JSON list of C-alpha atoms in Angstrom, two decimals:
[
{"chain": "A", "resi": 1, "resn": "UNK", "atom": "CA", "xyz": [175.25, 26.69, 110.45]},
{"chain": "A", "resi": 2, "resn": "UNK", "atom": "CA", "xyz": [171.62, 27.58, 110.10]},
{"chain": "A", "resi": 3, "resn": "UNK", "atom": "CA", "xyz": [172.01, 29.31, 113.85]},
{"chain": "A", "resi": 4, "resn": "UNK", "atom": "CA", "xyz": [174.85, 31.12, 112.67]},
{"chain": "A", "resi": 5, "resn": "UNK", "atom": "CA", "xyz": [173.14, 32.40, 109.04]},
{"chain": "A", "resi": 6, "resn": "UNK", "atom": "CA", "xyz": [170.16, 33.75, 110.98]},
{"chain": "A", "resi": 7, "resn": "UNK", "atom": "CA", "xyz": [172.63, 35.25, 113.67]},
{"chain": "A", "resi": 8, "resn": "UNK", "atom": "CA", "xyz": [174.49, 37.22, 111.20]},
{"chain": "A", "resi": 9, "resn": "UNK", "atom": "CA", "xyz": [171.41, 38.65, 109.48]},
{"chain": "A", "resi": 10, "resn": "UNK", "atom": "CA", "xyz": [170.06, 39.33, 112.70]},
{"chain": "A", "resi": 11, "resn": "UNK", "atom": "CA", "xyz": [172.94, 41.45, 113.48]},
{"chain": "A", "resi": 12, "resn": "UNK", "atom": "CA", "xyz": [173.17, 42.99, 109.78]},
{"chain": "A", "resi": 13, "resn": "UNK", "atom": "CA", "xyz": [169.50, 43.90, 110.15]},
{"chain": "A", "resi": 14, "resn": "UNK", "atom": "CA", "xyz": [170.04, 45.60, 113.78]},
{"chain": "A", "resi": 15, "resn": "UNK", "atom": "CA", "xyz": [173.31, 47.27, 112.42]},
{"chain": "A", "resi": 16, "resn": "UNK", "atom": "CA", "xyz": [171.53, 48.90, 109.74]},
{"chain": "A", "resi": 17, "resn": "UNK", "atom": "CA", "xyz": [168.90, 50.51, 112.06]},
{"chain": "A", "resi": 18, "resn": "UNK", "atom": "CA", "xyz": [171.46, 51.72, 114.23]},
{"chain": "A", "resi": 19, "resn": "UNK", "atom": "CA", "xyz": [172.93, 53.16, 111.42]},
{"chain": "A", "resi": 20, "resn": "UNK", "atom": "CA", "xyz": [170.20, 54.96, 109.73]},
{"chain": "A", "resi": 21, "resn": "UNK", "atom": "CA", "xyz": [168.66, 56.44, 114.09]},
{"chain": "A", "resi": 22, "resn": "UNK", "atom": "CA", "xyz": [172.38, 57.86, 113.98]},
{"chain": "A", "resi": 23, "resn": "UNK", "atom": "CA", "xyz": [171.99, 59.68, 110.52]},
{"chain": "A", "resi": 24, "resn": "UNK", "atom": "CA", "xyz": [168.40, 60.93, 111.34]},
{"chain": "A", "resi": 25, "resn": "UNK", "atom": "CA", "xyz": [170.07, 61.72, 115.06]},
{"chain": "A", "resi": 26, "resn": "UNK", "atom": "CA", "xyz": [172.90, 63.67, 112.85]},
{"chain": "A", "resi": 27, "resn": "UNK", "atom": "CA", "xyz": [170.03, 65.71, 110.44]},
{"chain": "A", "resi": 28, "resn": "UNK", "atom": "CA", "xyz": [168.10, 66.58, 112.95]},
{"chain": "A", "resi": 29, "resn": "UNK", "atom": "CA", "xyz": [171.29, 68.12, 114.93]},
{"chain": "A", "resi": 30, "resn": "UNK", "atom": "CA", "xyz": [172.51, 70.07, 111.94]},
{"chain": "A", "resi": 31, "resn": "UNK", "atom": "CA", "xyz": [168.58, 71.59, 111.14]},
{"chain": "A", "resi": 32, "resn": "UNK", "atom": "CA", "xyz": [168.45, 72.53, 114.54]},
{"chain": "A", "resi": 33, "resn": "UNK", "atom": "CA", "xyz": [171.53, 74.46, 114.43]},
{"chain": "A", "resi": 34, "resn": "UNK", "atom": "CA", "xyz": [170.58, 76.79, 111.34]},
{"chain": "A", "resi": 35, "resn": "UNK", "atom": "CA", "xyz": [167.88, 79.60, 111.25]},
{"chain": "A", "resi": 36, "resn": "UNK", "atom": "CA", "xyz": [164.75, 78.28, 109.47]},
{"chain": "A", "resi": 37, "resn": "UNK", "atom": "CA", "xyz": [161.86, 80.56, 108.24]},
{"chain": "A", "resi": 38, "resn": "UNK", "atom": "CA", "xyz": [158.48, 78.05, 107.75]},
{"chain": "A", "resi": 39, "resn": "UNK", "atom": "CA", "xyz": [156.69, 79.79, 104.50]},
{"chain": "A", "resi": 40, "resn": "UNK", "atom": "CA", "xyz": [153.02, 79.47, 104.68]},
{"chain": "A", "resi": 41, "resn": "UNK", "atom": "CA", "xyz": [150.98, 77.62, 101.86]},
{"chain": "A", "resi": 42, "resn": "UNK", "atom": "CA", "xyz": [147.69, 77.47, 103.29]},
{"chain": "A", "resi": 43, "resn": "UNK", "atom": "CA", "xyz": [146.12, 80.99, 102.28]},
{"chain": "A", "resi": 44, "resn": "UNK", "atom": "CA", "xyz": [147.18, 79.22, 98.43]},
{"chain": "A", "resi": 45, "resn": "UNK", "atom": "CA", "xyz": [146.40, 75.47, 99.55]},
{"chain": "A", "resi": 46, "resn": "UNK", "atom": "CA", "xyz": [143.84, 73.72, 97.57]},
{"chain": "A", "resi": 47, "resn": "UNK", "atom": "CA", "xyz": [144.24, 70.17, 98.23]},
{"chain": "A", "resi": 48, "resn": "UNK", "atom": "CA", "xyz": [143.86, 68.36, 101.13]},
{"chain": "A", "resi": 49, "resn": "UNK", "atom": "CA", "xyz": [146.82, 65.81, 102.48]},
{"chain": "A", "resi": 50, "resn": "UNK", "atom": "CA", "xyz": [144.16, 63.52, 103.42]},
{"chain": "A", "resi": 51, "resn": "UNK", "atom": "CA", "xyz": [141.95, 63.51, 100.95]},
{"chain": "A", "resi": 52, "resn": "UNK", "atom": "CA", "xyz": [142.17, 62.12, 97.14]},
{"chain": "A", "resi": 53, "resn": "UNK", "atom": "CA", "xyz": [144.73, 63.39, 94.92]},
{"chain": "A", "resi": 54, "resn": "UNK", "atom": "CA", "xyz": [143.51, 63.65, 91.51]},
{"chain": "A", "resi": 55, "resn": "UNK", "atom": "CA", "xyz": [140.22, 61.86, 90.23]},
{"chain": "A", "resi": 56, "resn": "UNK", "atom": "CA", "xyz": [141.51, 58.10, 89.52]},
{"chain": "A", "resi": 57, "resn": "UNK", "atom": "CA", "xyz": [141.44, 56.32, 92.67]},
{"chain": "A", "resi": 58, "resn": "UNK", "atom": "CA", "xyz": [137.11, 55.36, 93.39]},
{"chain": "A", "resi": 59, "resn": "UNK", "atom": "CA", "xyz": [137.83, 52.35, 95.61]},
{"chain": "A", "resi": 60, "resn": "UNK", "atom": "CA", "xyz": [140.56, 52.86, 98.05]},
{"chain": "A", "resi": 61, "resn": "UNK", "atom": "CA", "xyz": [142.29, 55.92, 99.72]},
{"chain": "A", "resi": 62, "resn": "UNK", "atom": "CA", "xyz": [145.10, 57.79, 97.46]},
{"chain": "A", "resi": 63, "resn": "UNK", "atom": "CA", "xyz": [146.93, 60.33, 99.81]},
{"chain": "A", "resi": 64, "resn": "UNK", "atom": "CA", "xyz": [149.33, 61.65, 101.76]},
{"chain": "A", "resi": 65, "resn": "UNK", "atom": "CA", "xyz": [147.20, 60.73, 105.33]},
{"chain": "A", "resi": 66, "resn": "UNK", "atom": "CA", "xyz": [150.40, 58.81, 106.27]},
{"chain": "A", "resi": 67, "resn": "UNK", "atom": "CA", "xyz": [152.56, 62.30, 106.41]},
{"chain": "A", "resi": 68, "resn": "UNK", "atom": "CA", "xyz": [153.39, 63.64, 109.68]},
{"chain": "A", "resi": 69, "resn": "UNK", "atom": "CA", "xyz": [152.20, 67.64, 109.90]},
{"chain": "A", "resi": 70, "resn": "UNK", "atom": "CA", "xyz": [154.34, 70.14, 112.23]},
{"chain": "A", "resi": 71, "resn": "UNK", "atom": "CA", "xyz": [157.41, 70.99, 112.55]},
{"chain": "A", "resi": 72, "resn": "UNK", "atom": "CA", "xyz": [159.25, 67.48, 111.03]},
{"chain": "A", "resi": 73, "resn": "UNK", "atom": "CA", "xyz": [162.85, 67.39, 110.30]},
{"chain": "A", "resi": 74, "resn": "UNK", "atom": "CA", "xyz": [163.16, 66.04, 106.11]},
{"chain": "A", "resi": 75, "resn": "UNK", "atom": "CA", "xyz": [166.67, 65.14, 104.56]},
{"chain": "A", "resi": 76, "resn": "UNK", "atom": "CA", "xyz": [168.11, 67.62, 107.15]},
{"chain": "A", "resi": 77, "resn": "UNK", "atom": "CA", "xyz": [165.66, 70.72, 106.37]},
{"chain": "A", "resi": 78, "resn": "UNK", "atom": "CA", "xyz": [162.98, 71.66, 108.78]},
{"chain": "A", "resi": 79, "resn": "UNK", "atom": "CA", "xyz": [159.80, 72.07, 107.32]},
{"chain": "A", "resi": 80, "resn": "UNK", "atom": "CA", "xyz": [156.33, 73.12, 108.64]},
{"chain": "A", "resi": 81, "resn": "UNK", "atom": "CA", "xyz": [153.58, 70.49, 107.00]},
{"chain": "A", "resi": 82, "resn": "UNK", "atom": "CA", "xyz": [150.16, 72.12, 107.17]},
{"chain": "A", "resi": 83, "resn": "UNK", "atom": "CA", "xyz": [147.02, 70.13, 106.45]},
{"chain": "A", "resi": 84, "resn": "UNK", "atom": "CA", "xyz": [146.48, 70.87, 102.59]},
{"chain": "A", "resi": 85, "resn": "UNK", "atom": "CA", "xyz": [148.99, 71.33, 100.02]},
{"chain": "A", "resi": 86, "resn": "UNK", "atom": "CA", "xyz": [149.13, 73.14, 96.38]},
{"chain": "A", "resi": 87, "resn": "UNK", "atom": "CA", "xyz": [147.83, 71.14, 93.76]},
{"chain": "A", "resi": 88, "resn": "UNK", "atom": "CA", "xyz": [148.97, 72.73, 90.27]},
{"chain": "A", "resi": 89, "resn": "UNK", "atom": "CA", "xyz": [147.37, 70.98, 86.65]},
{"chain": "A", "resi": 90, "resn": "UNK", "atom": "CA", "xyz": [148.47, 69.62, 84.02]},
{"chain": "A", "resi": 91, "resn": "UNK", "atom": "CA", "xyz": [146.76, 68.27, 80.71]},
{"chain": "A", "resi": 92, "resn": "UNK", "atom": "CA", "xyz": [145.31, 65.42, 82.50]},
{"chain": "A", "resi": 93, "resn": "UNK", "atom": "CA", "xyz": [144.11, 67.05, 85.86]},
{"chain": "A", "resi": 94, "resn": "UNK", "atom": "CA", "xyz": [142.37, 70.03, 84.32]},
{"chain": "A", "resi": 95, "resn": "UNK", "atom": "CA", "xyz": [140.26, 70.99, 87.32]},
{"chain": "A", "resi": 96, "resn": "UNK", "atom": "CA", "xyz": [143.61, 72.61, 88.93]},
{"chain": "A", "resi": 97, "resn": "UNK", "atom": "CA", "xyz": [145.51, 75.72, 88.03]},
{"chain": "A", "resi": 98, "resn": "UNK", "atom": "CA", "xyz": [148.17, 76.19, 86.27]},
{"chain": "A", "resi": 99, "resn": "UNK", "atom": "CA", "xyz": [149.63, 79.04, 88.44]},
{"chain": "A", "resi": 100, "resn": "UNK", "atom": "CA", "xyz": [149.71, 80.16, 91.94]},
{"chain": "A", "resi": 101, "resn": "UNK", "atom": "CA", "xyz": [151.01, 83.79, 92.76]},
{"chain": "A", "resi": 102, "resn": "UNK", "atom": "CA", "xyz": [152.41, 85.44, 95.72]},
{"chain": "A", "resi": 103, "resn": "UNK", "atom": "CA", "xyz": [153.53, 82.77, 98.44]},
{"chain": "A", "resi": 104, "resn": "UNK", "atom": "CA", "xyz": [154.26, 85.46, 100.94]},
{"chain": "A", "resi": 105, "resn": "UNK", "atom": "CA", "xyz": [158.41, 85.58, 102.07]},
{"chain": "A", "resi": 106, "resn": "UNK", "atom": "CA", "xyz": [159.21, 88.68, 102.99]},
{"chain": "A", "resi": 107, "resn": "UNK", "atom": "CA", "xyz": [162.66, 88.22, 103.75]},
{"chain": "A", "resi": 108, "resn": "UNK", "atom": "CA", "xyz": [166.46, 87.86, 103.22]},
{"chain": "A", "resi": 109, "resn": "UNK", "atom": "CA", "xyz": [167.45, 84.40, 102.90]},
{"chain": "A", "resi": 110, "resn": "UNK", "atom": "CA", "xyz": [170.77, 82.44, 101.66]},
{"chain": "A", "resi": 111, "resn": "UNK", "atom": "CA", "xyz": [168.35, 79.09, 100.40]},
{"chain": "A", "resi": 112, "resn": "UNK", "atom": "CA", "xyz": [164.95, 78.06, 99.72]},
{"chain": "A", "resi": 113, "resn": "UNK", "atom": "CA", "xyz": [163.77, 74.61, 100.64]},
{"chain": "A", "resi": 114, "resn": "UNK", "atom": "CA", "xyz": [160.85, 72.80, 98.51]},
{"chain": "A", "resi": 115, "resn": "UNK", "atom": "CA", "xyz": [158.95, 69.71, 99.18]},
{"chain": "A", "resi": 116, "resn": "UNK", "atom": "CA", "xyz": [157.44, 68.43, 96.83]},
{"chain": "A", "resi": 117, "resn": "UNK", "atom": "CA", "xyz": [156.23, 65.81, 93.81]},
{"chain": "A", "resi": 118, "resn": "UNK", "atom": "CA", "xyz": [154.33, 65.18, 90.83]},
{"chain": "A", "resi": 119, "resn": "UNK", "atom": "CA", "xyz": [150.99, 63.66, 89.50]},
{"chain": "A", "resi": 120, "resn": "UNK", "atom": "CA", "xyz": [150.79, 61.77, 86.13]},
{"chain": "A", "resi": 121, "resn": "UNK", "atom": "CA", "xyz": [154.69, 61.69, 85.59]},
{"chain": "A", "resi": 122, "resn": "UNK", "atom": "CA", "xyz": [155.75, 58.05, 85.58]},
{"chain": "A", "resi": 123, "resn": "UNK", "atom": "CA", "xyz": [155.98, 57.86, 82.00]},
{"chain": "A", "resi": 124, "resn": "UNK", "atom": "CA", "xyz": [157.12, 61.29, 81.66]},
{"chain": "A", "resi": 125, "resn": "UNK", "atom": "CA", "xyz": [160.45, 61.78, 79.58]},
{"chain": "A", "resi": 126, "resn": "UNK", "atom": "CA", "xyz": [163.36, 62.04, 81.73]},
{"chain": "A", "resi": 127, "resn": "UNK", "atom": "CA", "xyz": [164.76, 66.02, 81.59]},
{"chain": "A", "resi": 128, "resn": "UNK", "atom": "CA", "xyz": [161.41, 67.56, 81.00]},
{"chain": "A", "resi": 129, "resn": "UNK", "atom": "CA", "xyz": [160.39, 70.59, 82.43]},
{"chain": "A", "resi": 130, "resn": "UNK", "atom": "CA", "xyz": [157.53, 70.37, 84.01]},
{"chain": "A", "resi": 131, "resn": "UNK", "atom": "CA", "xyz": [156.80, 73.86, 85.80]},
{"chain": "A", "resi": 132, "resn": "UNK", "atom": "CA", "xyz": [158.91, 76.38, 87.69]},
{"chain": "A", "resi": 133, "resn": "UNK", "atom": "CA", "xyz": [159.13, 78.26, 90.84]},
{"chain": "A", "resi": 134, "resn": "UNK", "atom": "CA", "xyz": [159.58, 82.32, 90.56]},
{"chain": "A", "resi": 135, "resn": "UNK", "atom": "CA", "xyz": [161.29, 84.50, 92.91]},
{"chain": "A", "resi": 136, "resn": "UNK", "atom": "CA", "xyz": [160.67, 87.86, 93.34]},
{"chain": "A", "resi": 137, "resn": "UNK", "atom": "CA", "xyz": [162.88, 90.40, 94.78]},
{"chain": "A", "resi": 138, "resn": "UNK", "atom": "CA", "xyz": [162.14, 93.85, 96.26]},
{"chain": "A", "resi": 139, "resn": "UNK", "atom": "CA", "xyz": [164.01, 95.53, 93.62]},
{"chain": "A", "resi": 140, "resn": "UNK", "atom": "CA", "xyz": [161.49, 94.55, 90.72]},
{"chain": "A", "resi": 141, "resn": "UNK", "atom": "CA", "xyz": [163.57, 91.74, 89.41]},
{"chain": "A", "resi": 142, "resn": "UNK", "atom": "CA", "xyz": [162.89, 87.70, 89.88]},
{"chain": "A", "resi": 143, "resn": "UNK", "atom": "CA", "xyz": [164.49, 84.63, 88.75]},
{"chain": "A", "resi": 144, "resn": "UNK", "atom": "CA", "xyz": [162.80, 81.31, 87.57]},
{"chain": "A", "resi": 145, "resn": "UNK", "atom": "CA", "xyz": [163.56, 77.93, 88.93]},
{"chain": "A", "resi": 146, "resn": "UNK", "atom": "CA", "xyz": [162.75, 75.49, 86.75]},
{"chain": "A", "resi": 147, "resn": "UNK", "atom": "CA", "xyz": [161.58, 72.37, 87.72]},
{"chain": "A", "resi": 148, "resn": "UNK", "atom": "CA", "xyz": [163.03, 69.16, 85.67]},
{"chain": "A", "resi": 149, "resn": "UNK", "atom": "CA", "xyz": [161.97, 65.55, 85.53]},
{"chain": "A", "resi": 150, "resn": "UNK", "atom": "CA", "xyz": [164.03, 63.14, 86.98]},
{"chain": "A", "resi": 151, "resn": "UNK", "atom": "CA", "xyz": [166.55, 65.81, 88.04]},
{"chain": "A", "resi": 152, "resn": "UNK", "atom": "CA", "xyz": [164.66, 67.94, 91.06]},
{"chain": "A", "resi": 153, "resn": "UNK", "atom": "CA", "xyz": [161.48, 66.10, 91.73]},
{"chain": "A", "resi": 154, "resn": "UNK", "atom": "CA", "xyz": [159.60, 62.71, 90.21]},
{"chain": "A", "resi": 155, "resn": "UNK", "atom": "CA", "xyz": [156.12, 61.10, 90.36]},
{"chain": "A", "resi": 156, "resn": "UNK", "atom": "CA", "xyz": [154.98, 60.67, 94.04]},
{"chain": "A", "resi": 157, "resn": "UNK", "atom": "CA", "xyz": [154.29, 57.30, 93.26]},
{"chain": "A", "resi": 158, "resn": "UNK", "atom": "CA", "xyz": [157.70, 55.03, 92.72]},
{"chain": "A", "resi": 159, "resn": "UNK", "atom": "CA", "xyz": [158.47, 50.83, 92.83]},
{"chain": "A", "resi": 160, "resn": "UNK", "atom": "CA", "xyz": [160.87, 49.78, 95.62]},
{"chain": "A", "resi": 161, "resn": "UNK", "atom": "CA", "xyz": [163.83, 49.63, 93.67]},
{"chain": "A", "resi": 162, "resn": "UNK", "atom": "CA", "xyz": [163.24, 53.29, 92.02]},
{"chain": "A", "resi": 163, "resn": "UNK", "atom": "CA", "xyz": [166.13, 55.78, 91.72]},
{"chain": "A", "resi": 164, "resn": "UNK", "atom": "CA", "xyz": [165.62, 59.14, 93.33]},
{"chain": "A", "resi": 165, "resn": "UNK", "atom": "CA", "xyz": [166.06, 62.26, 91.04]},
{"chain": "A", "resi": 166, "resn": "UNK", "atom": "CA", "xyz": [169.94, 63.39, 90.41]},
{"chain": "A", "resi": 167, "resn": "UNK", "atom": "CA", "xyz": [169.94, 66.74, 91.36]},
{"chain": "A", "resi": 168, "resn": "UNK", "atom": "CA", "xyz": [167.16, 66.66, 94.02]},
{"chain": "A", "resi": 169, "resn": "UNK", "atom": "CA", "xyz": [166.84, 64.20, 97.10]},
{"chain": "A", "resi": 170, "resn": "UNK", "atom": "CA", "xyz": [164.11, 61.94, 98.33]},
{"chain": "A", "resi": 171, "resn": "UNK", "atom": "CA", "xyz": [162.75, 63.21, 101.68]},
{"chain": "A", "resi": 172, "resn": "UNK", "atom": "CA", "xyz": [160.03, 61.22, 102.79]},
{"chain": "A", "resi": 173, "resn": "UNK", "atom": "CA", "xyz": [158.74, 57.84, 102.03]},
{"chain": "A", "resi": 174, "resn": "UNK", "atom": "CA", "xyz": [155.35, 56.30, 102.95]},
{"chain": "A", "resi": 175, "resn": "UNK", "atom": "CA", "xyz": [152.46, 54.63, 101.26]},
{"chain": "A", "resi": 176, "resn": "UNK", "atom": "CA", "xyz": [148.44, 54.65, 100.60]},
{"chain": "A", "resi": 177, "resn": "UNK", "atom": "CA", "xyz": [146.00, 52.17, 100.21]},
{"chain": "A", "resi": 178, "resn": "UNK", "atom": "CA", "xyz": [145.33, 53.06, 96.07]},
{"chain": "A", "resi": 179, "resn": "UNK", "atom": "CA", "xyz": [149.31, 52.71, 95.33]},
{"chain": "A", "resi": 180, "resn": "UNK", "atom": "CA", "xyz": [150.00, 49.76, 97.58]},
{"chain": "A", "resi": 181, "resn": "UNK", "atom": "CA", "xyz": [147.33, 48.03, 95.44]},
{"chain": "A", "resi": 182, "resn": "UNK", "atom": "CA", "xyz": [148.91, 48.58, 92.73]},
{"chain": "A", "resi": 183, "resn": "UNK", "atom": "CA", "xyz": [152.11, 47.51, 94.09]},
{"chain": "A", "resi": 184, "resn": "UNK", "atom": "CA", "xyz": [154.09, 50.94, 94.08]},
{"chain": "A", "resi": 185, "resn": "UNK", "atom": "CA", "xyz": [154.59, 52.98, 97.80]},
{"chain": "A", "resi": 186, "resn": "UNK", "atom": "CA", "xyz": [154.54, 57.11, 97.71]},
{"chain": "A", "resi": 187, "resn": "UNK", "atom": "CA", "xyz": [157.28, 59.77, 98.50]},
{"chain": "A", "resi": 188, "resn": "UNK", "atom": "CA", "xyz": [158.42, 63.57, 98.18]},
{"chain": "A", "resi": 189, "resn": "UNK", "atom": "CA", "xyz": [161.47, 65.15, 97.04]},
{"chain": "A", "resi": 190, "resn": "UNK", "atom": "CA", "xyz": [163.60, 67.82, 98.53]},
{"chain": "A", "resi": 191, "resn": "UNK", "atom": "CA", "xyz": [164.78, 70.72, 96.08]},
{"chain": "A", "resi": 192, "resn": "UNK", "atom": "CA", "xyz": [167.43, 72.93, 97.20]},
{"chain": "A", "resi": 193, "resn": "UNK", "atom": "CA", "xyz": [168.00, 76.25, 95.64]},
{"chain": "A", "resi": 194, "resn": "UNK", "atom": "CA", "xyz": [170.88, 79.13, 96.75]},
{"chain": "A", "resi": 195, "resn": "UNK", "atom": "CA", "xyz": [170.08, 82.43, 96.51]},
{"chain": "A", "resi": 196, "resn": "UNK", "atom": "CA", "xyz": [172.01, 84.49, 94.01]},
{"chain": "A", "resi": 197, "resn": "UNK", "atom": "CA", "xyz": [170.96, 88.06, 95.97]},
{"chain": "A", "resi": 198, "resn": "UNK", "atom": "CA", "xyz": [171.12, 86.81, 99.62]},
{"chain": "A", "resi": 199, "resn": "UNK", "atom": "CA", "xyz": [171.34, 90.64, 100.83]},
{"chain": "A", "resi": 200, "resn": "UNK", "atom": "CA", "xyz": [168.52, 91.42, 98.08]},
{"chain": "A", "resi": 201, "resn": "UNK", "atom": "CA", "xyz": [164.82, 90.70, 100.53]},
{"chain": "A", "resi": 202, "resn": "UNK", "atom": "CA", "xyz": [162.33, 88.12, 98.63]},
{"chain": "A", "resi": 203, "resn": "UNK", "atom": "CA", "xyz": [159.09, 89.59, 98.34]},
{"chain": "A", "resi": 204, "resn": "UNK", "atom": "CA", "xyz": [157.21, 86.17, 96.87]},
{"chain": "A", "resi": 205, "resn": "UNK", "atom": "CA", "xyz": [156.77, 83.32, 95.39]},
{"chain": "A", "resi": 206, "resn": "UNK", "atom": "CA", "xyz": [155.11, 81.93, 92.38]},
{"chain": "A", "resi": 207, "resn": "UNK", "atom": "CA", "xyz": [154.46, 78.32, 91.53]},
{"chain": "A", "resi": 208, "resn": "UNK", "atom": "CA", "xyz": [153.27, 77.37, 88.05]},
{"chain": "A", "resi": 209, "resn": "UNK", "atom": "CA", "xyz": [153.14, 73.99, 86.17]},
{"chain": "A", "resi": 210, "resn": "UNK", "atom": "CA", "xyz": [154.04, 74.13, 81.99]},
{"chain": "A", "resi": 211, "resn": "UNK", "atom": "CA", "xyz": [150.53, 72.42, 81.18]},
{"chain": "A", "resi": 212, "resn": "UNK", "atom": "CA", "xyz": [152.25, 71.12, 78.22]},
{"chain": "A", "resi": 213, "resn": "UNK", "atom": "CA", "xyz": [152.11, 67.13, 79.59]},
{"chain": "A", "resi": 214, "resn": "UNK", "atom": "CA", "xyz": [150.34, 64.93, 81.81]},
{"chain": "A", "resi": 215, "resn": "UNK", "atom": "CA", "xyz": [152.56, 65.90, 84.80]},
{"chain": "A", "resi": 216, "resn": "UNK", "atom": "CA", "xyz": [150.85, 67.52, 87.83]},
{"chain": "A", "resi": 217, "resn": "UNK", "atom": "CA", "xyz": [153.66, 69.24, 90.17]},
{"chain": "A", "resi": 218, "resn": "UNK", "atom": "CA", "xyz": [152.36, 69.61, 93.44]},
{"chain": "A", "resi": 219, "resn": "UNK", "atom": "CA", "xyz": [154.46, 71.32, 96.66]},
{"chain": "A", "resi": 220, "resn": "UNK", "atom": "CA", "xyz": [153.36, 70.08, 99.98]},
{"chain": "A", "resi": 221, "resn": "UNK", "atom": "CA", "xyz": [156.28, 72.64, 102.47]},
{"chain": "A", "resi": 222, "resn": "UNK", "atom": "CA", "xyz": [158.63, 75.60, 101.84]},
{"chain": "A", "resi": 223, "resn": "UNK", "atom": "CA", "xyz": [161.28, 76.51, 104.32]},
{"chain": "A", "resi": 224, "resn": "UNK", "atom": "CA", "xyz": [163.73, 79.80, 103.92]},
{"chain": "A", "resi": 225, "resn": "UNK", "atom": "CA", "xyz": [167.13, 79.55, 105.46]},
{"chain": "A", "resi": 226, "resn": "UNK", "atom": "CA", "xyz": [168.35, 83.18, 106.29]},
{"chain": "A", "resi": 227, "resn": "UNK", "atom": "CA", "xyz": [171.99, 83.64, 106.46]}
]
């Protein structure tokens, strides 16, 4: 009986990976299909992937060393991870800004990609705006997205059994040596947003954080999907 228990969970266990190499097998067929446009953060970057995120972490390593940089395939979007990331503040992490303008696009697109998270935000108030990202068209006009709580993105930090945010996706999961002390593991989010003017070109971007709570939005990748 024993044999038979371990047998079946054996199997259970090798059926799920099979499972979840043909879904990534899947994404990564679809991505590679559409026509991705890698926006470039670093000439806004301010904060390292493998260095410290905020100031609260003196005695082991809390970062995102673990994520892959490149060209990596996320919750079927292709994204290009540089080395450093934006970093916006909030009323705890006062030593970052609260805005950064002109994320150069310079195109027409159908959907913008963003991966991202938050600092400071796992006590945060469920439907909270946090910050927003701006989009600026070539005719003068621009549209806010705003960024919610628990909807499009969460706190980087999360416990195993953690919902995702309703509205947004999870898109990658890894851990650090300061969470996994504290017994929680890290991950990013993947907001989608469709373009209202696809034949309209996008000039820029702008990414700004309210400053009105703890919450520190940071976005690590944007990707442009042209039509």
């Amino acid at each position: 009986m024993q044999r038979l228990l371990l047998a079946t969970g054996v199997c259970c266990v090798l059926g799920a990976a099979v499972v979840w190499a043909d879904d990534k097998k899947n994404a990564e067929k679809k991505a590679a299909d559409k026509k991705w446009v890698f926006l470039d953060l670093q000439p806004q970057a301010n904060q390292k992937l493998k260095e410290n995120f905020h100031y609260e972490c003196p005695n082991a390593p809390n970062s995102l060393g673990e994520l892959p940089t490149g060209e990596q395939t996320l919750a079927g979007v292709k994204f290009k991870i540089g080395e450093s990331c934006i970093q916006l503040g909030s009323k705890r992490l006062t030593d970052k800004p609260d805005k950064v303008e002109g994320i150069k696009v310079d195109k027409k697109l159908s959907k913008l990609h963003f991966l991202h998270a938050a600092g400071f935000a796992l006590e945060l108030a469920e439907d909270t705006v946090v910050g927003e990202y701006t989009v600026n068209w070539d005719d003068g006009n621009s549209v806010s997205i705003p960024l919610v709580s628990g909807k499009d993105l969460l706190d980087w930090w999360y416990k195993e059994d953690a919902p995702g945010p309703t509205r947004g996706k999870v898109a990658w999961k890894g851990e650090n040596e300061f969470a996994k002390g504290m017994d929680y593991k890290i991950r990013l989010y993947l907001t989608t947003w469709e373009n209202t003017k696809p034949d309209k070109k996008v000039v820029s971007i702008d990414f700004s954080s309210t400053m009105e709570t703890d919450c520190a939005p940071f976005c690590v990748a944007m990707t442009a999907e042209e039509k």
